[in-house]
């Protein structure tokens, strides 16, 4: 008999989680203004809010914490981290920061100026925020197919090369760099192919531009290249990562994802001029060059995490869990962004709750229903998150309306995954009984989803 698939690790420490009753959850979510960000974590049974900073470190990472060097300048832990990053990416200049958005803040302070254009594939919110904050424009050049949730493509996170060339042609003097997000979080954790990275490189060279990889989930991207792209099956994840970064000039990194640490990030680049320019901003914003925003112990744990998570078995364990979730949703007929991506399932709320008008926020409604059903916390990546148009102040209803259920790394077992799928099925089976959505009582002007207060439509 062929042995079944199993995890590439065993469990040394556990953290109890608590169940609650539906009555309790109904009271808690009401108190939270029907906003899952306002819940206490103790009111959640299975937390799928994000895969960012929520992973479980290995025994080797915990051991590395004890070996951390907290020297203000020149800490050994910094050099361990720098050497690991250089080995994996080939980038020799490294600046630690406290998380991914801080890396964006430091690098973009040096490179992005008013009136610039930064083309890319579905810039993450903070990336876009840091571009727009500098009165520059983030131009989304993602392939159109990414919008069609039911279309199965191996690399749905790709950059549309024709769209990119148009931006390069129109704004050639105003483009500080091209940014490619791997995997493409906003489009559903969808990977970018090596061929696409090669095509971006060729265009960048043609126009004399540099390329930054927003690398939060670069290892998961490499896994998909290995398993889906011709010619990569026999390469190691580390070889594939090296090839990806060979096609770029630098990276911003949220280490809270594929670095498997709870906090941390960095900038890395092959160019001394970028390093010199960024140095001027890291010291006032983050900290001295050899710690930026990080503790020595956290840099030590990150060095180990990066090494572990660029090994096939660790990634294979993770992606198998996502694929288990996808296979259960397929069995139950629940529509999601297909195929499932690297870190989350993005449920297509417009297809689940077509009776709920856009103005009543279908994905948020479904997020609340799922929480009430089983204490599972997902989050809306949809119309509330999209904020209002800055000029017209109208809601932006143009994109997809998803419920994102993220799977933290090495945290939940396959049994938890089955609970998530069953809870979704229960809500899905009674979807016709959900007649009304929610309305906004109070909202912030920007990034309203974190603090918005809602109430059920009467
Ligand atoms: N880039 C991508 C692709 C991200 O997904 C994130 C964070 C960041 C940059 C910013 O990094 O949080 O360390 O400052 N994504 C989290 C999420 C918050 O839930 O998807 P950060």
Coordinates of C-alpha atoms and ligand atoms in Angstrom, one line a residue:
X1 CA 0.0 0.0 0.0
X2 CA 1.3 3.5 -0.9
X3 CA 1.8 5.4 2.3
X4 CA -0.5 8.5 2.6
X5 CA 1.0 12.0 2.7
X6 CA 2.0 13.4 6.1
X7 CA 3.6 16.5 7.5
X8 CA 7.4 17.0 7.4
X9 CA 7.5 17.9 11.1
X10 CA 6.1 16.7 14.4
X11 CA 4.7 18.8 17.2
X12 CA 6.7 19.7 20.3
X13 CA 4.6 22.4 21.9
X14 CA 0.9 23.1 21.8
X15 CA -1.3 26.1 22.5
X16 CA -4.9 25.5 23.7
X17 CA -7.7 27.1 21.7
X18 CA -11.3 27.5 22.9
X19 CA -14.7 26.8 21.4
X20 CA -17.6 29.1 22.1
X21 CA -21.4 28.9 21.6
X22 CA -23.3 30.6 18.8
X23 CA -25.0 32.9 21.4
X24 CA -21.6 34.1 22.7
X25 CA -20.4 34.7 19.2
X26 CA -23.5 36.6 18.2
X27 CA -23.0 38.9 21.2
X28 CA -19.2 39.3 20.6
X29 CA -19.5 40.2 16.9
X30 CA -22.3 42.7 17.7
X31 CA -20.0 44.3 20.3
X32 CA -17.2 44.3 17.7
X33 CA -19.4 46.4 15.4
X34 CA -19.6 43.4 13.0
X35 CA -15.9 43.9 12.3
X36 CA -13.7 40.8 12.9
X37 CA -10.6 43.0 13.4
X38 CA -12.3 44.3 16.6
X39 CA -12.8 40.8 18.1
X40 CA -10.5 39.6 20.8
X41 CA -8.4 36.6 19.6
X42 CA -9.8 34.6 22.6
X43 CA -13.2 34.9 21.0
X44 CA -11.9 33.1 17.9
X45 CA -11.7 29.3 17.6
X46 CA -9.7 29.0 14.3
X47 CA -8.0 32.1 13.2
X48 CA -7.7 32.6 9.5
X49 CA -7.4 36.4 9.6
X50 CA -3.9 36.3 8.1
X51 CA -0.8 34.2 7.6
X52 CA 1.4 37.2 8.6
X53 CA 3.3 36.7 11.8
X54 CA 1.1 33.9 12.8
X55 CA 3.3 30.9 11.9
X56 CA 4.9 28.5 14.3
X57 CA 8.7 28.6 14.7
X58 CA 10.7 25.4 14.7
X59 CA 12.8 24.1 17.6
X60 CA 15.9 25.4 15.6
X61 CA 14.4 28.9 15.4
X62 CA 13.7 28.9 19.1
X63 CA 17.2 27.7 19.8
X64 CA 18.5 30.5 17.5
X65 CA 16.6 33.1 19.6
X66 CA 18.7 32.1 22.6
X67 CA 21.9 32.7 20.6
X68 CA 20.8 36.2 19.4
X69 CA 23.4 38.9 19.7
X70 CA 21.8 42.2 20.9
X71 CA 24.8 44.4 20.2
X72 CA 23.8 47.8 18.9
X73 CA 26.2 47.8 16.1
X74 CA 27.8 44.9 14.2
X75 CA 25.7 42.1 15.9
X76 CA 26.7 38.6 14.9
X77 CA 23.0 37.9 14.3
X78 CA 22.9 40.5 11.6
X79 CA 25.8 38.9 9.7
X80 CA 24.1 35.5 10.0
X81 CA 21.0 37.0 8.5
X82 CA 22.8 38.9 5.8
X83 CA 24.8 35.8 4.8
X84 CA 21.7 33.7 4.6
X85 CA 19.9 36.3 2.5
X86 CA 22.9 36.6 0.2
X87 CA 23.1 32.8 -0.2
X88 CA 19.4 32.5 -1.1
X89 CA 18.9 35.7 -3.2
X90 CA 22.4 36.7 -4.4
X91 CA 21.8 40.2 -3.0
X92 CA 24.7 41.4 -1.0
X93 CA 23.3 44.6 0.5
X94 CA 20.8 43.9 3.3
X95 CA 18.9 46.3 5.6
X96 CA 16.7 44.8 8.3
X97 CA 13.4 46.6 9.1
X98 CA 10.6 45.9 11.6
X99 CA 8.2 44.5 8.9
X100 CA 7.4 44.6 5.2
X101 CA 5.8 48.0 5.1
X102 CA 8.8 49.5 6.9
X103 CA 11.0 48.1 4.1
X104 CA 8.7 49.8 1.6
X105 CA 8.8 53.0 3.6
X106 CA 12.6 53.1 3.7
X107 CA 13.3 52.0 0.1
X108 CA 10.5 54.1 -1.4
X109 CA 11.6 57.2 0.5
X110 CA 14.8 56.9 -1.4
X111 CA 13.4 56.0 -4.8
X112 CA 9.8 57.2 -5.3
X113 CA 9.0 60.9 -6.0
X114 CA 5.9 63.0 -6.7
X115 CA 4.5 62.3 -10.2
X116 CA 6.3 58.9 -10.6
X117 CA 4.7 55.8 -11.9
X118 CA 5.3 52.4 -10.3
X119 CA 3.9 49.6 -12.5
X120 CA 3.4 46.1 -11.0
X121 CA 0.9 43.2 -10.5
X122 CA -1.8 44.0 -7.9
X123 CA 0.4 46.0 -5.5
X124 CA -0.4 45.1 -1.9
X125 CA -2.3 47.8 0.1
X126 CA 0.7 49.1 2.0
X127 CA 2.8 49.0 -1.1
X128 CA 0.2 51.1 -3.0
X129 CA -0.2 53.3 0.1
X130 CA 3.5 54.1 0.2
X131 CA 3.5 54.9 -3.5
X132 CA 0.4 57.1 -3.3
X133 CA 1.5 58.8 -0.1
X134 CA 4.4 60.2 -2.1
X135 CA 1.9 61.5 -4.7
X136 CA 3.1 58.8 -7.2
X137 CA 0.9 56.3 -9.1
X138 CA 0.8 52.5 -8.6
X139 CA -0.3 51.1 -12.0
X140 CA -1.8 47.6 -11.9
X141 CA -0.7 45.5 -14.8
X142 CA -2.0 42.1 -13.6
X143 CA -3.3 39.8 -16.4
X144 CA -7.1 40.3 -16.9
X145 CA -7.7 36.5 -16.3
X146 CA -6.9 37.0 -12.6
X147 CA -10.4 38.7 -12.3
X148 CA -12.2 35.6 -13.5
X149 CA -12.3 33.4 -10.4
X150 CA -13.4 30.3 -12.2
X151 CA -10.6 30.3 -14.8
X152 CA -7.9 27.7 -14.0
X153 CA -4.4 29.0 -14.9
X154 CA -1.2 27.9 -13.4
X155 CA 0.2 31.4 -13.0
X156 CA -2.7 33.7 -12.4
X157 CA -0.5 36.3 -10.6
X158 CA 1.5 37.2 -13.8
X159 CA 2.2 40.6 -15.1
X160 CA 0.5 41.5 -18.4
X161 CA 3.5 42.3 -20.5
X162 CA 1.6 44.4 -23.0
X163 CA 0.1 46.5 -20.3
X164 CA 3.5 46.9 -18.7
X165 CA 5.1 48.0 -22.0
X166 CA 2.4 50.6 -22.5
X167 CA 3.2 52.1 -19.1
X168 CA 6.9 52.0 -19.7
X169 CA 6.4 53.7 -23.1
X170 CA 4.1 56.4 -21.8
X171 CA 6.0 57.3 -18.6
X172 CA 9.6 56.2 -19.3
X173 CA 11.2 59.1 -17.5
X174 CA 9.0 58.8 -14.5
X175 CA 9.5 55.1 -13.5
X176 CA 11.8 54.5 -10.6
X177 CA 11.4 50.7 -10.8
X178 CA 8.9 47.9 -11.6
X179 CA 7.5 45.9 -8.7
X180 CA 6.5 42.3 -9.0
X181 CA 4.7 40.7 -6.0
X182 CA 5.4 37.0 -5.5
X183 CA 3.0 35.4 -4.9
X184 CA 0.4 37.9 -5.9
X185 CA -1.6 38.2 -2.6
X186 CA -4.4 40.5 -3.8
X187 CA -5.2 38.2 -6.8
X188 CA -5.5 35.2 -4.4
X189 CA -2.0 34.1 -3.5
X190 CA -1.5 33.3 -7.2
X191 CA 2.0 32.6 -8.4
X192 CA 4.1 34.4 -11.0
X193 CA 6.0 32.1 -13.5
X194 CA 9.7 32.2 -14.1
X195 CA 8.9 33.0 -17.8
X196 CA 6.9 36.0 -16.7
X197 CA 9.8 37.2 -14.5
X198 CA 12.1 36.8 -17.5
X199 CA 9.7 38.8 -19.8
X200 CA 9.5 41.5 -17.2
X201 CA 13.3 41.6 -17.0
X202 CA 13.7 41.8 -20.8
X203 CA 11.3 44.8 -20.8
X204 CA 13.0 46.4 -17.9
X205 CA 16.4 46.1 -19.7
X206 CA 14.9 47.5 -22.9
X207 CA 13.8 50.6 -21.0
X208 CA 16.7 50.8 -18.7
X209 CA 14.7 50.1 -15.5
X210 CA 15.2 48.1 -12.4
X211 CA 12.9 45.4 -10.9
X212 CA 11.9 45.0 -7.2
X213 CA 10.3 41.8 -6.0
X214 CA 7.8 42.2 -3.2
X215 CA 8.9 38.9 -1.8
X216 CA 6.6 38.2 1.2
X217 CA 5.8 34.7 -0.2
X218 CA 8.7 34.1 -2.6
X219 CA 9.3 30.6 -1.4
X220 CA 5.7 29.6 -2.0
X221 CA 6.1 31.1 -5.5
X222 CA 9.2 29.0 -6.1
X223 CA 7.2 25.9 -5.0
X224 CA 4.6 26.6 -7.7
X225 CA 7.3 27.1 -10.3
X226 CA 8.8 23.7 -9.4
X227 CA 5.5 21.9 -9.5
X228 CA 3.8 23.7 -12.4
X229 CA 6.3 25.2 -14.8
X230 CA 8.0 23.1 -17.4
X231 CA 11.7 22.5 -16.8
X232 CA 11.7 23.1 -13.0
X233 CA 10.6 19.7 -11.6
X234 CA 14.2 18.6 -10.9
X235 CA 15.5 21.9 -9.5
X236 CA 15.6 22.5 -5.8
X237 CA 13.6 25.3 -4.2
X238 CA 16.8 27.2 -3.4
X239 CA 18.0 27.0 -7.0
X240 CA 14.6 28.3 -8.2
X241 CA 14.7 31.1 -5.6
X242 CA 18.2 32.1 -6.8
X243 CA 17.0 32.1 -10.4
X244 CA 14.0 34.3 -9.5
X245 CA 16.1 36.9 -7.7
X246 CA 18.7 36.8 -10.5
X247 CA 16.0 38.4 -12.6
X248 CA 15.5 41.2 -10.2
X249 CA 17.6 44.1 -8.7
X250 CA 16.3 44.1 -5.2
X251 CA 13.5 43.1 -2.9
X252 CA 11.3 44.3 -0.1
X253 CA 10.4 41.5 2.3
X254 CA 7.8 41.0 5.0
X255 CA 9.6 38.2 6.9
X256 CA 6.3 37.5 8.8
X257 CA 5.2 35.2 5.9
X258 CA 7.8 33.1 4.2
X259 CA 10.5 33.9 6.8
X260 CA 8.2 32.2 9.5
X261 CA 8.9 34.8 12.2
X262 CA 6.3 36.7 14.1
X263 CA 7.8 40.1 13.3
X264 CA 10.5 41.4 10.9
X265 CA 11.4 42.4 7.4
X266 CA 14.2 43.6 5.2
X267 CA 15.4 45.3 2.0
X268 CA 18.0 43.5 -0.1
X269 CA 19.6 44.6 -3.3
X270 CA 22.6 44.0 -5.6
X271 CA 23.1 47.7 -6.2
X272 CA 25.3 49.8 -3.9
X273 CA 23.6 53.1 -5.0
X274 CA 20.2 51.8 -3.8
X275 CA 21.8 50.7 -0.6
X276 CA 23.5 54.0 0.0
X277 CA 20.3 55.9 -0.8
X278 CA 18.2 53.7 1.6
X279 CA 20.8 54.0 4.4
X280 CA 19.8 57.6 4.8
X281 CA 16.2 56.6 5.7
X282 CA 16.7 53.5 7.7
X283 CA 18.6 55.2 10.5
X284 CA 16.0 57.8 11.4
X285 CA 12.9 55.6 10.6
X286 CA 13.9 52.2 11.8
X287 CA 17.3 52.0 13.5
X288 CA 21.0 51.5 13.0
X289 CA 22.1 49.6 9.8
X290 CA 22.8 46.3 11.5
X291 CA 19.5 46.0 13.2
X292 CA 17.0 48.3 11.5
X293 CA 13.8 47.4 13.2
X294 CA 14.8 44.0 14.6
X295 CA 16.1 42.4 17.8
X296 CA 19.3 40.4 17.4
X297 CA 17.4 37.3 18.4
X298 CA 14.7 37.9 15.8
X299 CA 17.3 38.2 13.1
X300 CA 18.9 35.0 14.3
X301 CA 15.5 33.2 14.1
X302 CA 14.7 34.7 10.7
X303 CA 18.0 33.4 9.3
X304 CA 17.0 29.9 10.3
X305 CA 13.4 30.4 9.1
X306 CA 14.5 31.5 5.6
X307 CA 16.7 28.5 5.3
X308 CA 14.0 26.0 6.5
X309 CA 11.2 27.5 4.4
X310 CA 13.3 27.3 1.2
X311 CA 13.3 23.5 1.5
X312 CA 10.8 21.5 -0.5
X313 CA 9.3 19.3 2.3
X314 CA 8.3 22.3 4.4
X315 CA 6.6 24.0 1.5
X316 CA 5.0 20.7 0.3
X317 CA 3.5 20.2 3.8
X318 CA 2.0 23.7 3.7
X319 CA 0.6 23.6 0.1
X320 CA -0.9 20.2 0.7
X321 CA -3.0 21.7 3.5
X322 CA -4.2 24.4 1.1
X323 CA -5.0 21.8 -1.5
X324 CA -6.9 19.7 1.0
X325 CA -9.1 22.7 1.8
X326 CA -9.6 23.3 -2.0
X327 CA -10.6 19.7 -2.6
X328 CA -13.2 19.9 0.2
X329 CA -14.7 23.2 -1.2
X330 CA -14.8 21.5 -4.6
X331 CA -16.7 18.6 -3.1
X332 CA -19.2 21.0 -1.5
X333 CA -19.5 23.2 -4.6
X334 CA -18.3 26.4 -2.9
X335 CA -16.9 28.9 -5.5
X336 CA -13.4 30.4 -4.8
X337 CA -10.5 31.9 -6.8
X338 CA -9.2 29.0 -8.8
X339 CA -6.8 27.3 -8.5
X340 CA -6.1 27.7 -4.8
X341 CA -3.1 29.9 -4.1
X342 CA -0.2 29.5 -1.7
X343 CA -1.5 31.0 1.6
X344 CA -5.3 31.3 1.6
X345 CA -8.6 30.4 -0.1
X346 CA -10.4 33.4 -1.5
X347 CA -14.1 32.6 -1.4
X348 CA -16.1 34.4 -4.2
X349 CA -18.8 36.0 -2.1
X350 CA -20.6 37.5 -5.1
X351 CA -21.3 34.0 -6.3
X352 CA -22.3 32.7 -2.9
X353 CA -24.6 35.6 -2.0
X354 CA -25.8 37.0 -5.3
X355 CA -29.0 38.2 -3.5
X356 CA -27.1 40.7 -1.3
X357 CA -26.7 44.1 -3.0
X358 CA -23.1 45.4 -3.3
X359 CA -24.0 48.3 -1.0
X360 CA -24.6 45.7 1.7
X361 CA -21.2 44.1 1.3
X362 CA -21.6 40.5 0.5
X363 CA -18.1 39.3 1.5
X364 CA -18.3 41.1 4.8
X365 CA -21.8 39.5 5.4
X366 CA -20.3 36.0 4.6
X367 CA -17.3 36.7 6.9
X368 CA -19.7 37.5 9.8
X369 CA -21.9 34.4 9.0
X370 CA -18.8 32.1 9.1
X371 CA -17.7 33.6 12.4
X372 CA -21.1 33.1 13.9
X373 CA -21.3 29.6 12.5
X374 CA -18.1 28.2 14.1
X375 CA -15.9 30.9 15.5
X376 CA -13.7 30.9 12.4
X377 CA -12.2 34.3 11.6
X378 CA -11.5 35.1 7.9
X379 CA -11.5 38.6 6.5
X380 CA -13.0 40.6 3.8
X381 CA -10.8 41.4 0.8
X382 CA -13.5 43.2 -1.1
X383 CA -15.6 46.3 -1.2
X384 CA -15.0 47.6 2.3
X385 CA -11.2 47.1 2.0
X386 CA -11.3 48.8 -1.4
X387 CA -12.1 52.1 0.4
X388 CA -13.9 55.0 -1.4
X389 CA -12.7 56.8 -4.5
X390 CA -10.6 59.7 -3.2
X391 CA -12.3 62.2 -5.6
X392 CA -16.0 61.1 -5.8
X393 CA -16.1 59.5 -2.4
X394 CA -18.2 56.7 -3.9
X395 CA -17.6 53.1 -2.8
X396 CA -15.3 51.2 -5.3
X397 CA -17.3 48.3 -6.5
X398 CA -15.1 47.5 -9.5
X399 CA -13.0 44.5 -8.2
X400 CA -13.7 41.1 -6.6
X401 CA -15.5 40.7 -3.3
X402 CA -13.7 37.9 -1.5
X403 CA -13.7 36.3 1.9
X404 CA -10.0 35.4 2.5
X405 CA -9.3 32.5 4.8
X406 CA -5.6 32.4 5.4
X407 CA -3.8 29.3 6.7
X408 CA -1.0 30.2 9.2
X409 CA 2.2 28.1 8.6
X410 CA 2.7 25.0 10.7
X411 CA -0.1 26.0 13.1
X412 CA -3.3 24.1 12.4
X413 CA -3.7 20.4 11.6
X414 CA -5.7 18.9 8.7
X415 CA -8.6 18.3 11.2
X416 CA -8.8 22.1 11.6
X417 CA -8.9 22.4 7.9
X418 CA -11.8 20.0 7.8
X419 CA -13.7 22.1 10.4
X420 CA -13.1 25.3 8.3
X421 CA -14.5 23.5 5.2
X422 CA -17.5 22.1 7.1
X423 CA -18.4 25.4 8.6
X424 CA -18.3 27.0 5.2
X425 CA -20.5 24.3 3.8
X426 CA -23.1 24.8 6.6
X427 CA -23.3 28.5 5.7
X428 CA -23.3 27.8 2.0
X429 CA -26.1 25.3 2.4
X430 CA -28.3 27.9 4.0
X431 CA -27.2 30.8 1.8
X432 CA -30.7 31.4 0.5
X433 CA -31.8 32.3 4.0
X434 CA -29.3 35.1 4.2
X435 CA -31.5 37.9 2.9
X436 CA -29.7 41.1 4.1
X437 CA -26.2 42.3 4.5
X438 CA -24.6 45.1 6.6
X439 CA -24.4 48.8 6.4
X440 CA -21.7 51.2 7.6
X441 CA -22.3 53.2 10.8
X442 CA -18.8 54.8 11.0
X443 CA -15.7 54.6 8.8
X444 CA -12.2 56.1 8.7
X445 CA -11.2 57.9 5.5
X446 CA -8.4 55.5 4.6
X447 CA -7.9 51.8 5.3
X448 CA -11.4 51.7 6.8
X449 CA -11.6 48.0 7.1
X450 CA -9.6 47.8 10.3
X451 CA -11.9 50.1 12.3
X452 CA -15.2 50.3 10.4
X453 CA -18.3 50.0 12.5
X454 CA -21.2 48.1 10.9
X455 CA -24.7 47.0 11.6
X456 CA -27.1 44.5 10.0
X457 CA -29.4 46.0 7.5
X458 CA -33.0 46.2 9.0
Ligands
LIG1 N1 3.5 42.8 0.6 C1 2.7 41.8 0.6 C2 2.5 41.0 -0.6 C3 1.9 41.5 1.8 O1 1.0 40.5 1.7 C4 2.1 42.3 2.9 C5 1.3 42.0 4.2 C6 3.1 43.3 2.9 C7 3.8 43.5 1.7 C8 3.3 44.2 4.1 O2 4.1 43.5 5.1 O3 2.5 43.3 7.0 O4 5.0 42.9 7.2 O5 4.2 45.2 6.8 N2 0.3 41.3 4.2 C9 -0.4 40.9 5.4 C10 -1.7 40.1 4.9 C11 -0.8 42.0 6.3 O6 -2.5 39.8 5.8 O7 -1.8 39.8 3.8 P1 3.9 43.8 6.6

